XYZ file of C-alpha atoms in Angstrom:
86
model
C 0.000 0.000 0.000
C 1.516 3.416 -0.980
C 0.620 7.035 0.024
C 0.159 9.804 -2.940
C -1.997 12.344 -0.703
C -1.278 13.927 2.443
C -4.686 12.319 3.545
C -3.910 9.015 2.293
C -0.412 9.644 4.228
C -1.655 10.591 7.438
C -4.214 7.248 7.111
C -1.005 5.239 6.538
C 0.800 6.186 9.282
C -1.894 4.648 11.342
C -1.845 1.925 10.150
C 1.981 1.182 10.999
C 2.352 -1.514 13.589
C 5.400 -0.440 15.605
C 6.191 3.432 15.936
C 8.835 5.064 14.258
C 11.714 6.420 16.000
C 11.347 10.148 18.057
C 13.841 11.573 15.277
C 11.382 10.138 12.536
C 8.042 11.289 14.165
C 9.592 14.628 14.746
C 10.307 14.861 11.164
C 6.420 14.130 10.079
C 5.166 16.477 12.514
C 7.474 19.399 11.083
C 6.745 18.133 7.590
C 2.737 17.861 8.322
C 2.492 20.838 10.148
C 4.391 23.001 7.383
C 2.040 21.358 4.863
C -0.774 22.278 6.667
C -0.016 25.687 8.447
C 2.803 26.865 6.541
C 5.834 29.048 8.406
C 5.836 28.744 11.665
C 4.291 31.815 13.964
C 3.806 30.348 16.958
C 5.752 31.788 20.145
C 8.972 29.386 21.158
C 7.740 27.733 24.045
C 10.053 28.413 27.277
C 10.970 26.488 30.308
C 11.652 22.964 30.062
C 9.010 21.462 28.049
C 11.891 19.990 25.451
C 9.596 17.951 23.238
C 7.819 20.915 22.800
C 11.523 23.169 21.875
C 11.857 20.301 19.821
C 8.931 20.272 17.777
C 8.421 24.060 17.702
C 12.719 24.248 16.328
C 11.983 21.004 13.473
C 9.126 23.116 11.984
C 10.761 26.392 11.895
C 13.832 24.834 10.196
C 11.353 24.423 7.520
C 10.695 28.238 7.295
C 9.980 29.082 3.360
C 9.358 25.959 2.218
C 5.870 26.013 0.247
C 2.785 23.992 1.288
C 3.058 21.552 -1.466
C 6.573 20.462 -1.360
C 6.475 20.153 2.276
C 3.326 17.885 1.660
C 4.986 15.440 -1.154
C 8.105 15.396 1.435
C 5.613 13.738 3.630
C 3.866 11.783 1.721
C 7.347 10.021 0.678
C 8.806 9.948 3.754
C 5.296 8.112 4.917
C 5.863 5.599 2.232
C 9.536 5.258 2.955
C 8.593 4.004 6.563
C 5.734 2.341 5.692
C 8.488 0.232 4.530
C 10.052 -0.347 7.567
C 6.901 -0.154 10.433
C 3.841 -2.068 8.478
């Protein structure tokens, strides 16, 4: 089963029967949420909620990509570990 939408993606990913690694997730989130939302806006969260500094840096290292290419990265990236977790 391969991917070719974003929707069809995010419907793969749950069908994957282990989860991907914490570098690999944090990768989809940046890539959906940069897909989705576009640049990131938000403020950078403070204290010592790391996952959070974590996510909130991944997506804004995507700053300028477009929509659309940040949604085929995903959708091939989603494919590529389909491989590897289904």
């Amino acid at each position: 089963m391969e991917a070719n939408t974003l929707e069809s993606a995010i419907a793969l990913t749950k069908k994957f029967t282990s989860k991907p690694s914490n570098e690999e997730l944090l990768k989809l989130y940046s890539l959906y949420k940069q897909a989705t939302e576009g640049d990131n806006h938000e403020d950078r969260p403070g204290g010592f909620d790391f996952v959070a500094a974590a996510k909130y840096n991944s997506w804004l290292a995507l700053k300028g990509k477009s929509k659309d290419d940040a949604s085929l990265e995903y959708v091939n990236l989603v494919n590529q570990l389909a491989t590897k977790y289904m």
